[in-house]
Amino acid sequence: MYSLLILIALLMPLLVFAKDGKDKETKEKASSKEEFGLEIGYALKAVNLDGVLEKGEWDDAEIISGFVQQIPNEGMAATEKTEVRVKYDDDFLYIAATLYQKTPGGYVVSSLKRDFRFYENDAFAVVLGPYDDGNNGFMFSVNPYNIQMEGLVHHGDRVSDVWDNKWFSSVKRYDDRWEVEMAIPFKTLRFTEGSTYWRVNFLRNDRKNFERSSWVPVPLNQRIQGIAFSGYLNWDRPLKKPGSNIAVIPYTAGNASKDYRTEDGVNSGLAAGFDAKVALSPSMNLDLTFNPDFSTVEVDQQQTNLNRFELFFPERRQFFLENADLFADYGFSSIRPFFSRRIGIATDSMGRSSNNRILYGARLNGNVGDNTRVGLLNMQTDTENAIGYPGQNYTVATAQRKVFSRSSIAGIFVNRQTTGVVTEPGREISAYNRVLGLDYNLASADNKWNGKFFYHQSFSPEVTGDSKAHASHLSYNTKKWIARWNHEYVGENYNAEVGFVPRSSYWRFEPSVMYRLVNNGKQVFQQTFQLAYDVYTDESFGLKTDERMTFAYRLYFKNTSTVQFRLFNEYTYLFFPFDPTRTGGERLAADTDYSYTRAGLTFTSDARKLFNYSSTVYAGEYFNGERLFVNTNINYRFQPYGNISLFAEYNKIDMPEPYNDARLWLIGPKMDVSFTDKLFLSTFVQYNSQIDNVNINTRFQWRFKPVSDLFVVFTDNYHPESLQIKNRALILKLTYWINV
């Protein structure tokens, strides 16, 4: 009860900040519509999408220019001129841009692969906010080689580029400029029928001049794609409902594998299934999947595990990544009520896990009016008779309501329900597990104040006691100062089986402050100084279990290189015996504590150069021993066709007798090649000495039509010393996008 009262007290200031922001937003919106209002008219002439802004073709569209820098010199005119035009017809929103390039030299382009990183390429982008909520929208971008990137903007300024959809563009390069033409289908977007204005901003990344600029100015301390900093696209008539938008994406796949450690022969199989996308309205979408296949997703980058708790590996499956913010962004990174990677894996009461095939699923998501978003996800897995696992049904329901200027109140319900009977003793699985939660997301109109408060409760059979989790986060971000506050609480019996909660029964408090010094020198761009404190205690505040004090200094150069120094002082109390090397040696005793100090230095080179690298070194005390940590990333970009990179990590741990010493290597050379904008090859080799394995993953992709692909994936695992093969697999998969 006391903890709940504390949290209510913490929530009240957030509501005050948000209410103050509402009044400010009303004034700023009126000012923005006057200063950055763009009138868009119906196209009088058809657009021939060839990247050439022919005379007469765009005369019916207003020209806007006057882009201003975000970095390095906030508010100053961009070095290179950019001109933008927009118009529309019944089916498309058309955008044309001329990006002048007087500075000699070529363009900076990472590869010919779709969904490039905007910040790492010369690029032009448009950000659209059809709902005028300051948080959600779309981003479309192209680089000088007409490689496309599209993404969903959520939480104001975060972009998820896993959203794939059809749109069209063309680029023409000249000696002194490059020209862009875009055609974005209205049925690709989500908006309210009858809309008369959208939020909009146009962005340019000029890597050669180390400049990011935009039509509507964006403060240096914000992300340039933030929808809070945008103008208004004023339609000359209310928008009509677009035509039907139904797509079916069938697939067929074949696989063959062999485990050389057994006497079994080659295992092979065929599979088929489909995804479907149905636009129920301009603002509501339904996604369906039947017998989904995720065998061709990119392989995880392995991690050296020196942690006492579960490691986090991000979701990589396309179906779960699209619109993930509606389902996956509840709670905090270490208190997630829903983690989609749990779906398709069954875990019994003994902690043993096994793959659990997904039979089918559906996801409904979209807007109900301008201020309410809803989401509903349901997935059904198969009964695995061979190992005695019953099928599982997973349901996630969410709703999010905008309040004040850009804040929101959101609710989530997560349910895992066993749909079969356990057929093998020892494979017991609880009948259900549920989590019910409420989140309040704070975002002020100027994005200086951001925060979150949540309260979640889990429900499981025969579980009583403290099964709640709550937390609060508040940050204040100005051009000079960033101050943050964070608290977390997880009860002893809080159990989110479909979430990610690596530890329980604790309080956590984490204040930090950072000072930003912006320089106007020829070499240095800015400097930051940070102090942070992070402490964990037990539920009664009677025992401190973990503590970390951090000082960090970072130097940013105008050539994009950085230097960072960090100093840590840490404290750890062990509840259970623990081997700090994770090599199976003698463990440190439970109920012992350790204080240790370490320091580190990181250097990142000029990322614009074809050859670039970064390196981190940490050294110091580690429990009752010593640890040296070295991490290096080396990249060579043979643009625009791809990258060759090498990731290497080394841990040298020296412990007193009778504990193990350790020399742990993690090495990962990788090659990404874009033969054309439709043919891609990637090879990723990973040597992990901790698990005594070498993995080789080769992935070929041919995008023969928009959002239609042929994949060939080849995977090997070897013993490192003898290079004797452990197992091998070959996968062939064909997908095809059909508009109905």
XYZ file of C-alpha atoms in Angstrom:
740
model
C 0.000 0.000 0.000
C 2.799 2.417 0.919
C 4.609 1.772 -2.359
C 1.429 2.547 -4.293
C 1.016 5.859 -2.474
C 4.634 6.724 -3.250
C 4.036 6.039 -6.922
C 0.892 8.173 -7.011
C 2.920 11.010 -5.520
C 5.540 10.518 -8.222
C 2.873 10.546 -10.910
C 1.359 13.891 -9.935
C 4.300 16.022 -11.178
C 4.144 14.221 -14.507
C 0.516 15.261 -14.922
C 1.396 18.859 -14.066
C 4.240 18.924 -16.606
C 1.938 17.503 -19.269
C -0.848 20.024 -18.548
C 1.574 22.942 -18.766
C 2.790 21.535 -22.083
C -0.785 21.474 -23.445
C -1.161 25.243 -23.150
C 2.238 25.802 -24.733
C 1.413 23.404 -27.562
C -1.744 25.338 -28.497
C 0.279 28.518 -29.002
C 3.098 26.728 -30.835
C 0.663 24.926 -33.156
C -0.899 28.207 -34.252
C 2.539 29.705 -34.839
C 3.728 26.627 -36.742
C 0.712 26.648 -39.060
C 1.449 30.241 -39.995
C 5.221 29.945 -40.407
C 5.494 26.348 -41.633
C 2.225 25.721 -43.403
C 2.516 24.080 -46.828
C -0.488 24.245 -49.119
C -0.843 21.055 -51.161
C -3.050 21.000 -54.219
C -4.528 18.369 -56.473
C -2.156 17.509 -59.337
C -3.074 19.276 -62.560
C -0.458 17.330 -64.477
C 0.530 13.692 -64.191
C 3.938 12.818 -62.762
C 6.299 10.687 -64.812
C 8.319 9.064 -62.042
C 11.797 9.170 -63.599
C 13.760 11.359 -61.194
C 13.824 14.223 -63.701
C 11.924 17.345 -62.677
C 10.894 18.231 -66.197
C 9.792 21.738 -67.062
C 6.058 22.064 -66.615
C 5.646 18.802 -64.714
C 5.883 20.372 -61.253
C 4.787 23.946 -62.031
C 1.518 23.380 -60.159
C 3.344 22.701 -56.860
C 4.647 25.251 -54.363
C 8.433 25.270 -53.830
C 9.783 25.294 -50.287
C 13.435 25.685 -49.327
C 15.384 27.468 -46.612
C 16.532 24.326 -44.786
C 18.335 25.043 -41.502
C 21.016 23.042 -39.737
C 20.419 20.893 -36.703
C 24.089 19.924 -36.498
C 26.723 21.170 -36.270
C 25.513 24.809 -36.163
C 21.936 24.774 -34.934
C 19.697 27.327 -36.625
C 22.136 28.393 -39.344
C 21.292 28.022 -43.022
C 22.302 24.686 -44.536
C 25.483 24.790 -46.606
C 23.803 23.092 -49.567
C 20.439 24.249 -50.905
C 17.420 21.907 -50.895
C 14.110 22.517 -52.697
C 10.938 20.468 -52.160
C 7.591 20.297 -53.966
C 4.461 18.280 -53.107
C 1.121 17.498 -54.753
C -1.363 14.624 -54.864
C -4.049 12.856 -56.848
C -6.662 10.245 -55.958
C -4.101 7.510 -55.368
C -0.714 9.020 -54.497
C 1.083 11.669 -52.503
C 3.872 13.004 -54.743
C 7.073 14.563 -53.433
C 9.919 16.022 -55.483
C 13.216 17.333 -54.151
C 16.311 18.921 -55.639
C 19.374 18.499 -53.432
C 22.221 20.708 -54.594
C 25.772 19.476 -54.021
C 28.454 22.104 -54.636
C 31.037 20.506 -52.345
C 33.306 18.338 -54.530
C 33.523 14.591 -54.027
C 31.202 11.624 -54.194
C 28.319 10.621 -51.979
C 28.446 8.642 -48.727
C 26.283 5.546 -49.240
C 26.597 2.423 -47.086
C 25.195 -0.093 -49.597
C 22.467 -0.781 -52.143
C 20.392 -2.635 -49.565
C 16.932 -1.426 -48.623
C 16.265 0.131 -45.205
C 19.612 1.882 -44.883
C 20.418 3.934 -41.779
C 19.477 7.545 -42.435
C 22.185 9.007 -40.190
C 24.952 7.045 -41.945
C 24.093 8.022 -45.543
C 23.585 11.030 -47.736
C 19.803 11.003 -47.812
C 16.537 12.901 -48.194
C 13.481 12.054 -46.084
C 9.916 13.096 -45.431
C 8.232 12.571 -42.050
C 4.423 12.458 -42.075
C 2.108 12.687 -39.059
C -1.436 12.077 -40.326
C -2.975 12.022 -36.830
C -1.454 15.247 -35.488
C -0.736 13.563 -32.149
C 2.945 14.496 -32.147
C 3.964 10.882 -31.590
C 3.047 8.553 -34.447
C 3.636 8.712 -38.164
C 5.681 7.544 -41.129
C 9.154 8.210 -42.518
C 10.150 7.692 -46.160
C 13.730 8.217 -47.297
C 15.945 7.707 -50.348
C 19.668 8.062 -50.924
C 21.415 9.260 -54.133
C 21.319 5.711 -55.528
C 17.525 5.476 -55.118
C 17.719 2.974 -52.268
C 14.577 3.205 -50.185
C 13.955 3.217 -46.452
C 10.510 3.377 -44.912
C 9.589 3.174 -41.254
C 6.915 3.742 -38.656
C 7.582 6.656 -36.307
C 6.487 6.000 -32.738
C 7.023 7.587 -29.332
C 7.576 10.875 -31.110
C 11.008 10.281 -32.610
C 11.789 6.569 -32.789
C 11.704 4.859 -36.188
C 11.018 1.164 -36.796
C 12.334 0.340 -40.275
C 11.085 -3.265 -40.242
C 7.760 -2.038 -41.625
C 7.784 -2.987 -45.318
C 5.286 -1.652 -47.804
C 5.033 -0.638 -51.433
C 5.891 2.876 -52.556
C 7.799 4.253 -55.507
C 10.747 6.555 -56.111
C 13.262 7.566 -58.742
C 16.559 9.475 -58.487
C 18.705 11.237 -61.072
C 22.277 12.268 -60.229
C 24.002 15.278 -61.793
C 27.396 16.899 -61.232
C 25.990 19.626 -58.982
C 22.810 18.053 -57.563
C 20.600 15.014 -57.285
C 16.861 15.002 -57.883
C 14.222 12.825 -56.240
C 10.659 11.946 -57.145
C 8.478 9.939 -54.734
C 4.997 8.484 -55.099
C 3.500 7.208 -51.833
C 0.162 5.378 -52.207
C -2.525 6.625 -49.829
C -3.515 3.020 -49.175
C -0.014 2.415 -47.785
C -0.656 5.053 -45.092
C -3.072 5.198 -42.179
C -5.113 8.360 -41.697
C -8.547 9.625 -40.772
C -10.978 9.975 -43.654
C -11.816 13.634 -44.174
C -8.465 14.916 -42.879
C -7.679 18.512 -43.849
C -4.104 18.716 -42.557
C -1.189 16.462 -41.563
C 2.059 17.145 -39.783
C 5.096 17.126 -42.075
C 8.815 17.806 -42.118
C 11.506 17.323 -44.742
C 14.991 16.211 -43.743
C 18.402 16.058 -45.361
C 21.522 14.286 -44.169
C 24.670 15.699 -45.785
C 27.474 13.448 -44.587
C 30.239 15.157 -46.541
C 29.634 18.477 -44.789
C 28.709 16.814 -41.465
C 25.302 18.459 -41.584
C 21.773 17.414 -40.765
C 19.185 19.960 -41.833
C 15.415 20.253 -42.031
C 12.621 22.493 -43.281
C 11.180 22.986 -39.782
C 14.062 23.608 -37.347
C 14.823 20.809 -34.879
C 16.830 21.553 -31.707
C 20.280 20.047 -31.377
C 19.273 17.991 -28.340
C 16.434 16.220 -30.210
C 16.245 13.541 -32.901
C 15.732 15.182 -36.259
C 12.824 12.876 -37.200
C 10.796 13.985 -34.161
C 7.182 14.659 -35.130
C 6.891 17.262 -32.368
C 9.037 19.501 -34.585
C 7.076 19.673 -37.806
C 5.003 21.937 -39.972
C 1.595 21.358 -41.486
C 0.578 19.942 -44.837
C -2.729 21.672 -45.601
C -4.890 19.774 -48.104
C -7.007 21.796 -50.518
C -9.935 19.444 -49.880
C -10.800 16.756 -47.281
C -9.098 13.452 -48.004
C -11.228 10.628 -49.322
C -11.075 7.009 -48.311
C -8.429 5.244 -50.458
C -9.188 2.188 -52.533
C -9.179 -1.313 -51.079
C -5.842 -2.515 -49.791
C -5.616 -6.288 -49.438
C -2.403 -8.197 -49.941
C -1.631 -11.896 -49.644
C 1.987 -13.027 -49.264
C 2.222 -16.807 -49.733
C 5.472 -18.667 -49.200
C 6.907 -22.080 -49.833
C 10.060 -23.378 -48.182
C 12.234 -26.451 -48.207
C 14.961 -27.454 -45.785
C 17.558 -30.146 -45.258
C 19.725 -30.644 -42.163
C 22.104 -33.180 -40.671
C 23.556 -33.605 -37.182
C 27.001 -35.175 -37.613
C 27.250 -35.988 -33.895
C 24.625 -38.700 -34.301
C 24.139 -41.544 -36.737
C 20.929 -40.054 -38.070
C 20.710 -39.332 -41.762
C 19.626 -36.144 -43.477
C 16.369 -34.642 -42.246
C 14.373 -32.745 -44.836
C 10.987 -31.155 -45.135
C 8.696 -28.871 -47.080
C 6.451 -26.142 -45.739
C 3.963 -23.656 -47.076
C 1.905 -20.885 -45.583
C 0.921 -17.282 -46.055
C 0.607 -13.859 -44.526
C -2.213 -11.481 -45.376
C -2.617 -7.744 -44.882
C -6.112 -6.279 -44.913
C -6.868 -2.568 -44.554
C -10.243 -2.610 -42.799
C -10.340 1.182 -43.003
C -7.865 3.997 -43.713
C -6.820 3.794 -40.050
C -7.219 0.115 -39.111
C -5.210 -2.879 -40.378
C -5.552 -6.613 -39.907
C -2.534 -8.897 -40.354
C -2.964 -12.667 -40.606
C -0.416 -15.474 -40.669
C -0.891 -19.187 -41.247
C 1.911 -21.666 -40.589
C 4.542 -18.899 -40.478
C 8.158 -19.694 -41.276
C 10.970 -17.702 -39.664
C 13.895 -19.826 -40.781
C 15.475 -17.088 -42.917
C 15.645 -14.293 -40.334
C 19.060 -12.847 -39.594
C 21.071 -14.798 -37.052
C 21.605 -13.361 -33.565
C 24.906 -11.742 -32.742
C 26.261 -13.890 -29.935
C 27.188 -12.496 -26.528
C 29.756 -13.472 -23.927
C 27.735 -14.291 -20.828
C 29.301 -13.073 -17.581
C 25.955 -12.086 -16.128
C 24.061 -13.542 -13.183
C 20.799 -13.017 -15.030
C 19.219 -13.889 -18.373
C 20.646 -12.150 -21.450
C 18.358 -10.252 -23.800
C 18.299 -11.047 -27.523
C 16.037 -8.818 -29.653
C 13.112 -10.058 -31.701
C 14.003 -10.533 -35.381
C 10.829 -12.075 -36.831
C 9.087 -9.745 -39.263
C 5.509 -10.485 -38.182
C 6.227 -9.503 -34.577
C 8.375 -6.489 -35.428
C 5.775 -4.623 -37.447
C 3.840 -2.210 -35.209
C 5.804 -3.608 -32.269
C 5.520 -0.352 -30.314
C 1.820 -1.069 -29.690
C 2.671 -4.340 -27.944
C 6.323 -4.411 -26.913
C 6.964 -0.963 -25.433
C 5.102 -1.404 -22.170
C 7.126 -1.366 -18.984
C 10.894 -0.874 -19.053
C 13.651 -2.723 -20.888
C 14.209 -4.916 -17.810
C 10.503 -5.230 -16.889
C 8.695 -6.190 -20.092
C 5.187 -7.634 -19.632
C 5.291 -8.856 -23.236
C 8.311 -10.130 -25.159
C 7.220 -11.681 -28.453
C 10.304 -13.892 -28.644
C 8.668 -16.089 -25.967
C 6.028 -17.115 -28.520
C 7.176 -20.283 -30.243
C 9.209 -21.484 -27.254
C 7.659 -23.673 -24.560
C 9.247 -23.766 -21.107
C 8.248 -26.313 -18.476
C 8.317 -26.078 -14.681
C 11.944 -27.296 -14.643
C 13.070 -24.423 -16.878
C 13.652 -26.657 -19.908
C 12.816 -25.032 -23.241
C 11.931 -26.368 -26.659
C 10.712 -24.938 -29.962
C 6.939 -24.838 -30.235
C 5.635 -24.455 -33.813
C 3.261 -21.566 -34.455
C 0.117 -22.688 -36.280
C -1.522 -19.345 -37.008
C -1.977 -15.843 -35.716
C -3.699 -12.513 -36.204
C -2.914 -8.915 -35.328
C -5.349 -6.013 -35.412
C -3.926 -2.526 -34.982
C -4.757 1.031 -35.831
C -6.486 4.194 -34.733
C -9.996 4.866 -33.499
C -10.216 8.576 -34.153
C -7.198 10.843 -33.923
C -6.353 10.194 -30.270
C -6.839 6.470 -29.627
C -4.747 3.524 -30.823
C -5.706 -0.094 -30.262
C -3.990 -3.421 -30.816
C -5.014 -7.055 -30.524
C -2.663 -10.004 -31.092
C -3.525 -13.705 -30.947
C -1.174 -16.611 -31.713
C -1.726 -20.377 -31.435
C 1.091 -22.917 -31.147
C 1.001 -26.632 -31.878
C 1.021 -29.554 -29.471
C 4.466 -31.167 -29.543
C 3.562 -34.807 -28.912
C 7.131 -36.048 -29.297
C 8.228 -34.224 -26.149
C 4.909 -33.936 -24.360
C 4.349 -30.183 -24.675
C 0.748 -29.014 -25.034
C -0.218 -26.229 -27.392
C -0.389 -22.653 -26.144
C -2.593 -19.707 -27.015
C -1.215 -16.198 -26.608
C -3.367 -13.075 -26.514
C -2.221 -9.484 -26.115
C -4.706 -6.603 -26.037
C -3.598 -2.972 -25.844
C -5.168 0.472 -25.958
C -3.497 3.877 -25.938
C -5.258 7.214 -25.446
C -3.597 10.567 -26.076
C -3.919 13.069 -23.223
C -2.728 16.671 -22.924
C -0.268 17.694 -25.661
C 1.633 14.504 -26.555
C 1.258 12.256 -23.510
C -0.800 9.069 -23.354
C -2.417 6.589 -21.007
C -2.076 2.985 -22.164
C -3.318 -0.371 -20.938
C -2.148 -3.901 -21.722
C -3.476 -7.395 -21.066
C -1.270 -10.435 -21.765
C -2.585 -13.997 -21.529
C -0.898 -17.352 -22.089
C -3.340 -20.241 -21.964
C -2.504 -23.936 -22.211
C -4.766 -25.530 -24.840
C -3.733 -29.166 -24.491
C -2.748 -31.811 -21.983
C 0.771 -32.601 -20.772
C 1.550 -36.139 -21.944
C 4.989 -36.612 -20.413
C 5.746 -36.537 -16.650
C 8.048 -33.702 -15.641
C 6.859 -31.427 -18.459
C 4.279 -29.661 -16.307
C 3.210 -26.232 -17.507
C 0.859 -23.942 -15.612
C -2.640 -23.675 -17.054
C -2.290 -19.939 -17.632
C -0.280 -16.840 -16.919
C -1.648 -13.314 -17.196
C -0.428 -9.772 -16.800
C -2.614 -6.695 -16.543
C -0.926 -3.302 -16.691
C -1.406 0.435 -16.963
C 1.251 2.830 -18.334
C 1.332 6.610 -18.374
C 3.698 8.042 -21.004
C 4.731 11.664 -20.574
C 5.873 13.757 -23.552
C 5.769 17.542 -23.379
C 5.010 19.642 -26.449
C 8.655 20.701 -26.826
C 9.924 17.202 -25.949
C 12.068 18.534 -23.102
C 10.128 16.511 -20.539
C 9.681 12.794 -21.098
C 8.709 10.094 -18.670
C 6.831 6.943 -17.894
C 4.927 5.498 -14.965
C 3.508 1.990 -14.913
C 1.822 -0.468 -12.584
C 1.552 -4.132 -13.633
C 0.071 -7.175 -11.889
C 0.631 -10.823 -12.816
C -1.773 -13.708 -12.230
C -0.857 -17.404 -12.096
C -2.572 -20.476 -10.616
C -1.911 -21.033 -6.924
C 0.374 -17.997 -6.685
C -0.313 -15.536 -3.889
C 1.672 -12.741 -2.353
C 3.464 -9.822 -3.945
C 2.932 -10.206 -7.704
C 3.140 -6.583 -8.802
C 5.718 -4.476 -10.597
C 5.852 -0.712 -10.920
C 8.325 1.908 -12.036
C 8.725 5.563 -12.936
C 11.063 7.437 -15.235
C 11.431 11.173 -15.755
C 13.924 13.003 -17.971
C 14.572 16.668 -18.655
C 16.491 17.381 -21.858
C 17.713 20.846 -22.840
C 20.563 22.033 -25.024
C 22.904 22.035 -22.032
C 21.468 19.675 -19.419
C 19.989 16.193 -19.365
C 18.685 15.039 -15.983
C 17.073 11.646 -15.448
C 15.347 9.838 -12.627
C 14.392 6.174 -12.629
C 12.886 3.823 -10.075
C 11.833 0.179 -10.399
C 10.102 -2.310 -8.152
C 9.464 -5.994 -8.904
C 7.690 -8.115 -6.318
C 8.853 -11.557 -5.283
C 6.000 -13.323 -7.088
C 5.681 -11.092 -10.143
C 5.792 -13.543 -13.038
C 5.426 -12.374 -16.646
C 5.971 -15.673 -18.481
C 5.468 -14.058 -21.885
C 7.623 -11.094 -20.904
C 11.234 -10.407 -20.055
C 11.923 -9.856 -16.347
C 15.395 -11.230 -15.531
C 15.220 -10.561 -11.778
C 12.590 -10.084 -9.085
C 12.204 -9.046 -5.456
C 14.038 -5.720 -5.648
C 13.891 -1.935 -5.608
C 16.052 0.086 -7.988
C 16.858 3.814 -8.002
C 18.856 5.448 -10.794
C 19.391 9.226 -10.946
C 21.805 10.768 -13.454
C 22.790 14.170 -14.784
C 24.698 15.156 -17.928
C 26.048 18.531 -19.007
C 26.430 19.228 -22.729
C 28.941 21.823 -23.913
C 28.497 22.777 -27.573
C 31.701 24.052 -29.184
C 32.067 26.333 -32.190
C 35.668 25.359 -32.912
C 36.999 23.940 -36.139
C 37.541 20.434 -34.781
C 35.336 19.808 -31.731
C 31.550 19.680 -32.084
C 30.492 19.101 -28.475
C 31.534 17.663 -25.108
C 29.446 15.911 -22.459
C 30.066 15.260 -18.760
C 27.904 12.705 -16.947
C 27.425 11.509 -13.369
C 25.167 8.524 -12.697
C 24.196 6.454 -9.685
C 22.433 3.079 -9.815
C 21.460 1.070 -6.720
C 19.406 -2.078 -6.056
C 18.001 -3.084 -2.662
C 15.786 -5.867 -1.411
C 12.033 -5.315 -1.005
C 12.343 -3.989 2.547
C 15.227 -1.576 1.776
C 17.208 -3.499 4.393
C 19.911 -4.897 2.114
C 21.823 -3.197 -0.670
C 22.420 -5.808 -3.389
C 24.004 -3.901 -6.298
C 25.458 -0.441 -6.695
C 27.252 1.422 -9.468
C 28.624 4.968 -9.573
C 29.683 6.248 -12.995
C 31.556 9.247 -14.316
C 31.710 9.680 -18.100
C 33.295 12.264 -20.383
C 32.691 12.233 -24.132
C 34.218 14.348 -26.887
C 32.492 14.685 -30.285
C 34.505 15.880 -33.281
C 33.156 17.491 -36.437
C 34.665 14.699 -38.517
C 32.167 12.348 -36.704
C 34.842 10.661 -34.555
C 34.351 10.436 -30.774
C 36.373 9.729 -27.632
C 34.824 8.592 -24.353
C 36.315 7.972 -20.907
C 34.314 6.174 -18.192
C 35.079 5.383 -14.555
C 33.016 2.882 -12.550
C 32.857 1.977 -8.887
C 30.695 -1.091 -8.277
C 29.343 -3.185 -5.428
C 27.756 -6.645 -5.678
C 26.108 -8.821 -3.038
C 25.657 -12.475 -4.003
C 22.430 -14.183 -2.991
C 23.562 -17.428 -4.589
C 26.937 -19.022 -5.367
C 28.336 -17.584 -8.602
C 31.280 -18.299 -10.910
C 32.382 -14.894 -12.315
C 33.975 -16.572 -15.349
C 30.913 -18.732 -16.186
C 33.302 -21.579 -17.028
C 31.965 -24.154 -14.571
C 34.673 -23.601 -11.970
C 34.615 -23.005 -8.225
C 31.903 -20.522 -7.302
C 32.059 -17.536 -5.003
C 30.043 -18.229 -1.863
C 26.531 -16.936 -1.288
C 26.059 -14.073 1.195
C 29.389 -12.495 0.266
C 29.890 -9.000 -1.134
C 32.485 -7.300 -3.334
C 33.514 -3.737 -4.183
C 35.566 -3.048 -7.282
C 36.641 -0.203 -9.570
C 37.352 -0.148 -13.299
C 37.993 2.434 -16.001
C 37.493 2.426 -19.746
C 38.269 4.318 -22.933
C 36.375 4.217 -26.246
C 37.420 5.695 -29.585
C 35.281 5.814 -32.718
C 36.882 6.958 -35.971
C 35.440 9.081 -38.790
C 32.464 7.016 -39.968
C 32.349 8.834 -43.322
C 35.579 7.232 -44.453
C 35.586 3.951 -46.327
C 37.760 2.434 -43.593
C 36.514 3.138 -40.078
C 36.709 1.472 -36.701
C 35.849 1.716 -33.025
C 37.602 0.251 -30.011
C 36.829 -0.010 -26.301
C 39.163 -1.020 -23.479
C 38.131 -1.551 -19.844
C 40.490 -2.624 -17.083
C 40.266 -2.937 -13.323
C 38.982 -5.007 -10.436
C 36.366 -7.709 -10.899
C 34.803 -9.283 -7.793
C 37.926 -10.480 -5.928
C 40.050 -10.638 -9.083
C 40.899 -8.539 -12.140
C 39.430 -8.188 -15.620
C 40.619 -6.767 -18.931
C 37.965 -6.216 -21.595
C 38.763 -5.279 -25.207
C 36.157 -4.746 -27.916
C 36.911 -3.759 -31.522
C 34.770 -3.147 -34.601
C 36.572 -2.706 -37.937
C 34.639 -1.790 -41.093
C 35.544 -1.302 -44.721
C 32.846 0.075 -47.028
C 33.290 -0.606 -50.739
C 30.429 1.710 -51.585
C 27.861 1.467 -52.797
C 28.108 -2.315 -52.933
C 28.557 -3.282 -49.313
C 30.681 -3.689 -46.211
C 33.274 -6.017 -44.746
C 33.467 -5.883 -40.970
C 35.183 -7.619 -38.083
C 33.836 -7.698 -34.549
C 36.198 -8.969 -31.852
C 35.766 -9.146 -28.084
C 38.285 -10.415 -25.541
C 37.825 -10.967 -21.809
C 40.883 -11.733 -19.663
C 39.814 -12.659 -16.130
C 42.315 -13.487 -13.394
C 40.952 -14.831 -10.112
C 42.748 -16.010 -6.954
C 42.905 -19.708 -6.110
C 40.808 -21.853 -6.131
C 38.717 -19.973 -8.700
C 39.085 -20.300 -12.469
C 40.891 -17.836 -14.671
C 39.382 -17.281 -18.112
C 40.403 -16.130 -21.579
C 37.185 -15.643 -23.524
C 37.046 -14.749 -27.217
C 34.105 -13.703 -29.346
C 35.105 -13.042 -32.966
C 32.710 -12.267 -35.793
C 33.807 -11.355 -39.319
C 30.880 -10.361 -41.530
C 30.446 -9.526 -45.195
C 27.405 -7.751 -46.640
C 27.351 -7.418 -50.426
C 24.702 -5.672 -52.536
C 25.318 -6.764 -56.109
C 22.369 -4.613 -57.192
C 19.433 -3.053 -55.393
C 17.740 -6.471 -55.673
C 20.537 -9.021 -55.065
C 22.115 -9.320 -51.605
C 24.548 -11.709 -49.958
C 25.634 -11.747 -46.319
C 28.027 -14.112 -44.569
C 28.465 -13.992 -40.796
C 31.086 -16.131 -39.037
C 31.013 -16.273 -35.229
C 33.625 -17.911 -33.006
C 32.564 -18.137 -29.356
C 35.126 -19.719 -27.044
C 32.712 -19.712 -24.103
C 30.397 -22.210 -25.812
C 33.205 -23.790 -27.863
C 31.591 -23.212 -31.245
C 32.146 -21.722 -34.689
C 28.983 -20.759 -36.552
C 28.828 -19.806 -40.242
C 25.619 -18.293 -41.565
C 25.301 -17.379 -45.252
C 22.149 -15.645 -46.489
C 21.311 -14.892 -50.129
C 18.316 -12.704 -51.000
C 16.865 -11.883 -54.404
C 14.099 -9.260 -54.299
C 12.701 -10.066 -57.740
C 9.610 -7.880 -57.232
C 8.609 -5.314 -54.584
C 8.367 -7.090 -51.199
C 8.771 -10.481 -52.951
C 11.903 -12.492 -52.234
C 13.850 -15.662 -52.833
C 16.039 -16.663 -49.861
C 18.785 -19.265 -49.653
C 20.291 -19.750 -46.177
C 23.192 -22.074 -45.344
C 24.262 -22.668 -41.724
C 27.194 -24.661 -40.318
C 28.433 -25.262 -36.766
C 31.970 -26.540 -36.055
C 34.240 -27.519 -33.175
C 36.796 -24.650 -32.997
C 39.976 -26.670 -32.472
C 39.515 -29.509 -34.935
C 37.027 -27.711 -37.226
C 35.065 -30.951 -37.147
C 31.527 -30.250 -38.252
C 28.712 -30.496 -35.693
C 25.652 -29.862 -37.843
C 24.626 -28.279 -41.110
C 21.384 -26.916 -42.571
C 20.205 -25.589 -45.942
C 16.993 -23.580 -46.369
C 15.275 -22.365 -49.536
C 12.287 -20.017 -49.271
C 10.173 -18.132 -51.811
C 7.709 -15.342 -50.913
C 5.475 -13.393 -53.288
C 3.374 -10.279 -52.629
C -0.039 -10.393 -54.343
C -2.362 -7.390 -54.329
C -5.950 -8.593 -54.291
